[in-house]
Amino acid sequence: AQSVTQLDSQVPVFEEAPVELRCNYSSSVSVYLFWYVQYPNQGLQLLLKYLSGSTLVKGINGFEAEFNKSQTSFHLRKPSVHISDTAEYFCAVRPLQGAQKLVFGQGTRLTINP
Amino acid sequence: EPEVTQTPSHQVTQMGQEVILRCVPISNHLYFYWYRQILGQKVEFLVSFYNNEISEKSEIFDDQFSVERPDGSNFTLKIRSTKLEDSAMYFCASKPTGAPNEKLFFGSGTQLSVL
């Protein structure tokens, strides 16, 4: 079985500041890793995913994430945030084989203050 | 980009009533899912559906729940006798193939409130 922990339920940041949203996972098998974003009144959208290869993954809207296998982490970063980045961010994993379901973390609400 | 559409956006019902949540997946997609998020909790998998049958379901998806693809375009989630603890945001999702590395396309959700 898999589990995902997002260590921060809320992260307030000033505009143009850097941000890191933390995600740790546990799994007995290899997994794919995802970050989804939910803007107000919208569905979840894929931000980026790690499948294999380079551990630094770049996504949409200037976000990137780094896969660290030894620490079982997949933290999301952005060097300079905008007001429009205000949203809920979800880390998720899915096994390479077998069960097709995504296992999500609790979500982190990112609030950008002017 | 094509979208998954869910209706209604909000639904209020009395405990014990039946509700049907509706979803229109992206037209060429073959795999369909329901997830839900109780306020303040994780997004949880409910069920996956392929080739007109359930391919996987969670412990949450008990006999009170059912899914159907009645007409080749809609994908519905029915809760037969709602309970207070069914109050949640319900998300429909779809993807074109079964590849595990493929992204899911989510709808904007139906907020179900059971009173």
mmCIF file of C-alpha atoms in Angstrom:
data_model
loop_
_atom_site.group_PDB
_atom_site.id
_atom_site.type_symbol
_atom_site.label_atom_id
_atom_site.label_comp_id
_atom_site.label_asym_id
_atom_site.label_seq_id
_atom_site.Cartn_x
_atom_site.Cartn_y
_atom_site.Cartn_z
ATOM 1 C CA ALA A 1 0.000 0.000 0.000
ATOM 2 C CA GLN A 2 1.013 3.603 -0.512
ATOM 3 C CA SER A 3 0.615 6.707 1.603
ATOM 4 C CA VAL A 4 1.422 10.354 1.000
ATOM 5 C CA THR A 5 2.063 13.029 3.604
ATOM 6 C CA GLN A 6 2.056 16.731 2.885
ATOM 7 C CA LEU A 7 3.648 18.276 5.905
ATOM 8 C CA ASP A 8 2.071 21.726 5.633
ATOM 9 C CA SER A 9 -1.679 22.228 5.429
ATOM 10 C CA GLN A 10 -1.297 25.948 4.735
ATOM 11 C CA VAL A 11 1.578 28.016 3.398
ATOM 12 C CA PRO A 12 1.302 31.827 3.267
ATOM 13 C CA VAL A 13 3.907 33.542 1.117
ATOM 14 C CA PHE A 14 4.482 37.061 -0.128
ATOM 15 C CA GLU A 15 4.356 37.717 -3.838
ATOM 16 C CA GLU A 16 7.682 37.203 -5.642
ATOM 17 C CA ALA A 17 9.073 35.149 -2.759
ATOM 18 C CA PRO A 18 10.222 31.558 -3.267
ATOM 19 C CA VAL A 19 8.105 28.685 -2.010
ATOM 20 C CA GLU A 20 8.567 24.997 -1.268
ATOM 21 C CA LEU A 21 5.659 22.629 -0.647
ATOM 22 C CA ARG A 22 6.760 19.436 1.003
ATOM 23 C CA CYS A 23 5.667 15.916 0.125
ATOM 24 C CA ASN A 24 6.827 12.597 1.523
ATOM 25 C CA TYR A 25 5.561 9.194 0.529
ATOM 26 C CA SER A 26 5.846 5.582 1.539
ATOM 27 C CA SER A 27 5.459 2.588 -0.716
ATOM 28 C CA SER A 28 6.623 -1.006 -0.841
ATOM 29 C CA VAL A 29 6.817 -0.812 -4.649
ATOM 30 C CA SER A 30 8.106 1.720 -7.153
ATOM 31 C CA VAL A 31 5.738 4.555 -7.880
ATOM 32 C CA TYR A 32 5.111 7.402 -10.247
ATOM 33 C CA LEU A 33 4.813 10.767 -8.510
ATOM 34 C CA PHE A 34 2.517 13.651 -9.372
ATOM 35 C CA TRP A 35 1.643 17.138 -8.264
ATOM 36 C CA TYR A 36 -1.868 18.388 -9.004
ATOM 37 C CA VAL A 37 -3.180 21.908 -8.474
ATOM 38 C CA GLN A 38 -6.737 23.006 -7.789
ATOM 39 C CA TYR A 39 -7.563 26.627 -8.456
ATOM 40 C CA PRO A 40 -10.731 28.018 -6.839
ATOM 41 C CA ASN A 41 -13.898 26.515 -8.323
ATOM 42 C CA GLN A 42 -11.951 24.316 -10.735
ATOM 43 C CA GLY A 43 -10.969 20.662 -10.963
ATOM 44 C CA LEU A 44 -7.561 19.218 -10.254
ATOM 45 C CA GLN A 45 -5.000 19.886 -12.990
ATOM 46 C CA LEU A 46 -1.704 18.104 -13.461
ATOM 47 C CA LEU A 47 1.217 20.373 -12.589
ATOM 48 C CA LEU A 48 4.027 17.909 -13.191
ATOM 49 C CA LYS A 49 4.965 14.261 -12.863
ATOM 50 C CA TYR A 50 8.028 12.131 -12.239
ATOM 51 C CA LEU A 51 8.191 8.882 -14.162
ATOM 52 C CA SER A 52 11.908 8.122 -14.462
ATOM 53 C CA GLY A 53 15.227 9.681 -15.453
ATOM 54 C CA SER A 54 16.302 13.097 -14.210
ATOM 55 C CA THR A 55 15.167 13.649 -10.647
ATOM 56 C CA LEU A 56 14.414 17.315 -11.288
ATOM 57 C CA VAL A 57 11.115 17.694 -13.081
ATOM 58 C CA LYS A 58 9.807 20.912 -14.558
ATOM 59 C CA GLY A 59 6.102 21.583 -14.823
ATOM 60 C CA ILE A 60 3.707 24.277 -15.872
ATOM 61 C CA ASN A 61 3.612 27.810 -14.499
ATOM 62 C CA GLY A 62 7.289 27.802 -13.470
ATOM 63 C CA PHE A 63 6.979 25.018 -10.905
ATOM 64 C CA GLU A 64 9.502 22.244 -10.495
ATOM 65 C CA ALA A 65 9.895 19.271 -8.184
ATOM 66 C CA GLU A 66 12.763 17.088 -7.158
ATOM 67 C CA PHE A 67 12.468 13.371 -6.539
ATOM 68 C CA ASN A 68 14.670 12.129 -3.716
ATOM 69 C CA LYS A 69 14.488 8.368 -3.474
ATOM 70 C CA SER A 70 16.549 8.030 -0.301
ATOM 71 C CA GLN A 71 14.343 10.508 1.537
ATOM 72 C CA THR A 72 11.174 9.353 -0.258
ATOM 73 C CA SER A 73 10.343 12.957 -0.968
ATOM 74 C CA PHE A 74 8.989 14.907 -3.912
ATOM 75 C CA HIS A 75 8.987 18.553 -2.861
ATOM 76 C CA LEU A 76 7.497 21.213 -5.112
ATOM 77 C CA ARG A 77 9.258 24.539 -5.606
ATOM 78 C CA LYS A 78 8.862 27.826 -7.357
ATOM 79 C CA PRO A 79 11.530 30.563 -7.184
ATOM 80 C CA SER A 80 9.102 33.494 -7.386
ATOM 81 C CA VAL A 81 5.353 33.174 -6.838
ATOM 82 C CA HIS A 82 2.490 35.266 -8.203
ATOM 83 C CA ILE A 83 -0.928 36.074 -6.844
ATOM 84 C CA SER A 84 -2.331 33.696 -9.461
ATOM 85 C CA ASP A 85 -0.536 30.769 -7.804
ATOM 86 C CA THR A 86 -3.020 30.894 -4.923
ATOM 87 C CA ALA A 87 -4.525 27.395 -4.961
ATOM 88 C CA GLU A 88 -4.569 24.010 -3.272
ATOM 89 C CA TYR A 89 -1.696 21.715 -4.217
ATOM 90 C CA PHE A 90 -1.898 17.938 -4.005
ATOM 91 C CA CYS A 91 0.939 15.431 -4.106
ATOM 92 C CA ALA A 92 -0.006 11.958 -5.333
ATOM 93 C CA VAL A 93 1.562 8.593 -6.188
ATOM 94 C CA ARG A 94 0.574 5.624 -8.297
ATOM 95 C CA PRO A 95 2.311 2.221 -8.494
ATOM 96 C CA LEU A 96 4.162 1.396 -11.701
ATOM 97 C CA GLN A 97 2.177 -1.802 -11.923
ATOM 98 C CA GLY A 98 -1.015 -3.148 -10.503
ATOM 99 C CA ALA A 99 -3.560 -0.815 -8.904
ATOM 100 C CA GLN A 100 -4.415 2.175 -11.058
ATOM 101 C CA LYS A 101 -5.665 4.462 -8.333
ATOM 102 C CA LEU A 102 -3.904 7.652 -7.351
ATOM 103 C CA VAL A 103 -3.113 8.008 -3.661
ATOM 104 C CA PHE A 104 -3.220 11.633 -2.588
ATOM 105 C CA GLY A 105 -1.816 13.650 0.245
ATOM 106 C CA GLN A 106 -3.957 15.977 2.334
ATOM 107 C CA GLY A 107 -3.238 18.984 0.179
ATOM 108 C CA THR A 108 -1.441 22.253 0.912
ATOM 109 C CA ARG A 109 -3.244 25.540 0.570
ATOM 110 C CA LEU A 110 -0.854 28.108 -0.859
ATOM 111 C CA THR A 111 -1.876 31.698 -0.233
ATOM 112 C CA ILE A 112 0.042 34.488 -1.928
ATOM 113 C CA ASN A 113 -0.097 37.852 -0.213
ATOM 114 C CA PRO A 114 0.701 41.110 -2.013
ATOM 115 C CA GLU B 1 -7.929 21.593 -23.686
ATOM 116 C CA PRO B 2 -10.906 19.190 -23.446
ATOM 117 C CA GLU B 3 -12.676 19.070 -20.105
ATOM 118 C CA VAL B 4 -14.474 16.644 -17.857
ATOM 119 C CA THR B 5 -17.847 18.133 -16.956
ATOM 120 C CA GLN B 6 -19.674 17.467 -13.702
ATOM 121 C CA THR B 7 -23.219 18.374 -12.752
ATOM 122 C CA PRO B 8 -24.538 19.704 -10.497
ATOM 123 C CA SER B 9 -21.791 21.780 -8.907
ATOM 124 C CA HIS B 10 -23.632 21.699 -5.588
ATOM 125 C CA GLN B 11 -26.239 19.268 -4.308
ATOM 126 C CA VAL B 12 -28.059 19.341 -1.003
ATOM 127 C CA THR B 13 -30.039 16.307 0.103
ATOM 128 C CA GLN B 14 -31.705 14.862 3.150
ATOM 129 C CA MET B 15 -30.195 11.876 4.918
ATOM 130 C CA GLY B 16 -31.594 8.650 3.530
ATOM 131 C CA GLN B 17 -32.331 10.078 0.084
ATOM 132 C CA GLU B 18 -30.803 8.802 -3.135
ATOM 133 C CA VAL B 19 -28.521 11.056 -5.135
ATOM 134 C CA ILE B 20 -27.032 10.733 -8.589
ATOM 135 C CA LEU B 21 -23.921 12.666 -9.468
ATOM 136 C CA ARG B 22 -23.313 13.120 -13.159
ATOM 137 C CA CYS B 23 -20.144 13.356 -15.185
ATOM 138 C CA VAL B 24 -19.375 13.683 -18.870
ATOM 139 C CA PRO B 25 -15.831 12.395 -19.435
ATOM 140 C CA ILE B 26 -13.684 13.479 -22.362
ATOM 141 C CA SER B 27 -15.084 11.829 -25.453
ATOM 142 C CA ASN B 28 -12.232 9.511 -26.497
ATOM 143 C CA HIS B 29 -11.348 8.440 -22.975
ATOM 144 C CA LEU B 30 -11.875 4.841 -21.907
ATOM 145 C CA TYR B 31 -11.035 4.815 -18.191
ATOM 146 C CA PHE B 32 -13.235 6.549 -15.669
ATOM 147 C CA TYR B 33 -12.881 7.265 -11.961
ATOM 148 C CA TRP B 34 -14.622 8.744 -8.964
ATOM 149 C CA TYR B 35 -12.717 10.330 -6.087
ATOM 150 C CA ARG B 36 -14.009 12.246 -3.127
ATOM 151 C CA GLN B 37 -12.657 14.706 -0.592
ATOM 152 C CA ILE B 38 -14.277 15.159 2.786
ATOM 153 C CA LEU B 39 -13.621 18.647 4.084
ATOM 154 C CA GLY B 40 -10.140 18.861 5.592
ATOM 155 C CA GLN B 41 -9.195 15.332 4.570
ATOM 156 C CA LYS B 42 -7.315 13.663 1.732
ATOM 157 C CA VAL B 43 -8.682 13.111 -1.724
ATOM 158 C CA GLU B 44 -9.734 9.448 -1.656
ATOM 159 C CA PHE B 45 -10.177 6.980 -4.483
ATOM 160 C CA LEU B 46 -13.645 5.460 -4.752
ATOM 161 C CA VAL B 47 -13.868 3.449 -7.951
ATOM 162 C CA SER B 48 -12.446 2.920 -11.418
ATOM 163 C CA PHE B 49 -14.477 1.801 -14.424
ATOM 164 C CA TYR B 50 -13.422 0.371 -17.754
ATOM 165 C CA ASN B 51 -15.215 -1.516 -20.501
ATOM 166 C CA ASN B 52 -18.553 -1.136 -18.730
ATOM 167 C CA GLU B 53 -17.479 -2.699 -15.502
ATOM 168 C CA ILE B 54 -15.790 -1.788 -12.266
ATOM 169 C CA SER B 55 -12.067 -2.527 -12.439
ATOM 170 C CA GLU B 56 -11.157 -1.474 -8.914
ATOM 171 C CA LYS B 57 -12.951 -0.097 -5.880
ATOM 172 C CA SER B 58 -11.999 1.059 -2.421
ATOM 173 C CA GLU B 59 -13.377 0.012 0.948
ATOM 174 C CA ILE B 60 -15.465 3.189 0.938
ATOM 175 C CA PHE B 61 -17.349 1.997 -2.150
ATOM 176 C CA ASP B 62 -19.832 -0.257 -0.378
ATOM 177 C CA ASP B 63 -23.254 -1.514 -1.463
ATOM 178 C CA GLN B 64 -24.713 1.981 -1.112
ATOM 179 C CA PHE B 65 -22.650 3.139 -4.071
ATOM 180 C CA SER B 66 -22.972 2.238 -7.720
ATOM 181 C CA VAL B 67 -21.645 3.559 -11.007
ATOM 182 C CA GLU B 68 -23.050 3.408 -14.475
ATOM 183 C CA ARG B 69 -22.315 4.551 -17.989
ATOM 184 C CA PRO B 70 -25.873 4.559 -19.251
ATOM 185 C CA ASP B 71 -25.519 6.034 -22.708
ATOM 186 C CA GLY B 72 -21.883 6.014 -23.793
ATOM 187 C CA SER B 73 -21.268 9.604 -22.772
ATOM 188 C CA ASN B 74 -22.429 10.071 -19.172
ATOM 189 C CA PHE B 75 -20.762 8.422 -16.186
ATOM 190 C CA THR B 76 -22.829 8.498 -13.007
ATOM 191 C CA LEU B 77 -22.265 7.830 -9.335
ATOM 192 C CA LYS B 78 -25.349 6.849 -7.353
ATOM 193 C CA ILE B 79 -25.596 6.828 -3.591
ATOM 194 C CA ARG B 80 -28.737 4.904 -2.649
ATOM 195 C CA SER B 81 -29.345 6.087 0.896
ATOM 196 C CA THR B 82 -27.150 9.004 1.821
ATOM 197 C CA LYS B 83 -25.573 9.375 5.233
ATOM 198 C CA LEU B 84 -24.223 12.467 6.908
ATOM 199 C CA GLU B 85 -20.682 11.204 6.381
ATOM 200 C CA ASP B 86 -21.215 11.118 2.618
ATOM 201 C CA SER B 87 -20.961 14.906 2.609
ATOM 202 C CA ALA B 88 -17.918 15.651 0.489
ATOM 203 C CA MET B 89 -16.639 17.016 -2.792
ATOM 204 C CA TYR B 90 -16.927 14.299 -5.419
ATOM 205 C CA PHE B 91 -14.549 14.401 -8.374
ATOM 206 C CA CYS B 92 -14.968 12.542 -11.632
ATOM 207 C CA ALA B 93 -11.873 11.824 -13.719
ATOM 208 C CA SER B 94 -11.006 10.129 -16.980
ATOM 209 C CA LYS B 95 -8.040 9.172 -19.116
ATOM 210 C CA PRO B 96 -7.633 7.712 -22.578
ATOM 211 C CA THR B 97 -5.715 4.536 -21.738
ATOM 212 C CA GLY B 98 -4.778 2.397 -18.763
ATOM 213 C CA ALA B 99 -1.129 3.442 -18.729
ATOM 214 C CA PRO B 100 -0.166 4.234 -15.123
ATOM 215 C CA ASN B 101 2.073 7.133 -16.153
ATOM 216 C CA GLU B 102 -0.748 8.936 -17.905
ATOM 217 C CA LYS B 103 -2.351 11.969 -16.358
ATOM 218 C CA LEU B 104 -5.913 12.002 -15.141
ATOM 219 C CA PHE B 105 -8.268 14.705 -16.301
ATOM 220 C CA PHE B 106 -10.476 15.826 -13.425
ATOM 221 C CA GLY B 107 -13.790 17.601 -13.390
ATOM 222 C CA SER B 108 -14.424 20.575 -11.116
ATOM 223 C CA GLY B 109 -16.377 18.458 -8.661
ATOM 224 C CA THR B 110 -19.825 18.205 -7.117
ATOM 225 C CA GLN B 111 -20.132 19.426 -3.543
ATOM 226 C CA LEU B 112 -22.616 17.084 -1.844
ATOM 227 C CA SER B 113 -24.143 18.189 1.433
ATOM 228 C CA VAL B 114 -26.225 15.665 3.364
ATOM 229 C CA LEU B 115 -28.434 17.203 6.034
#
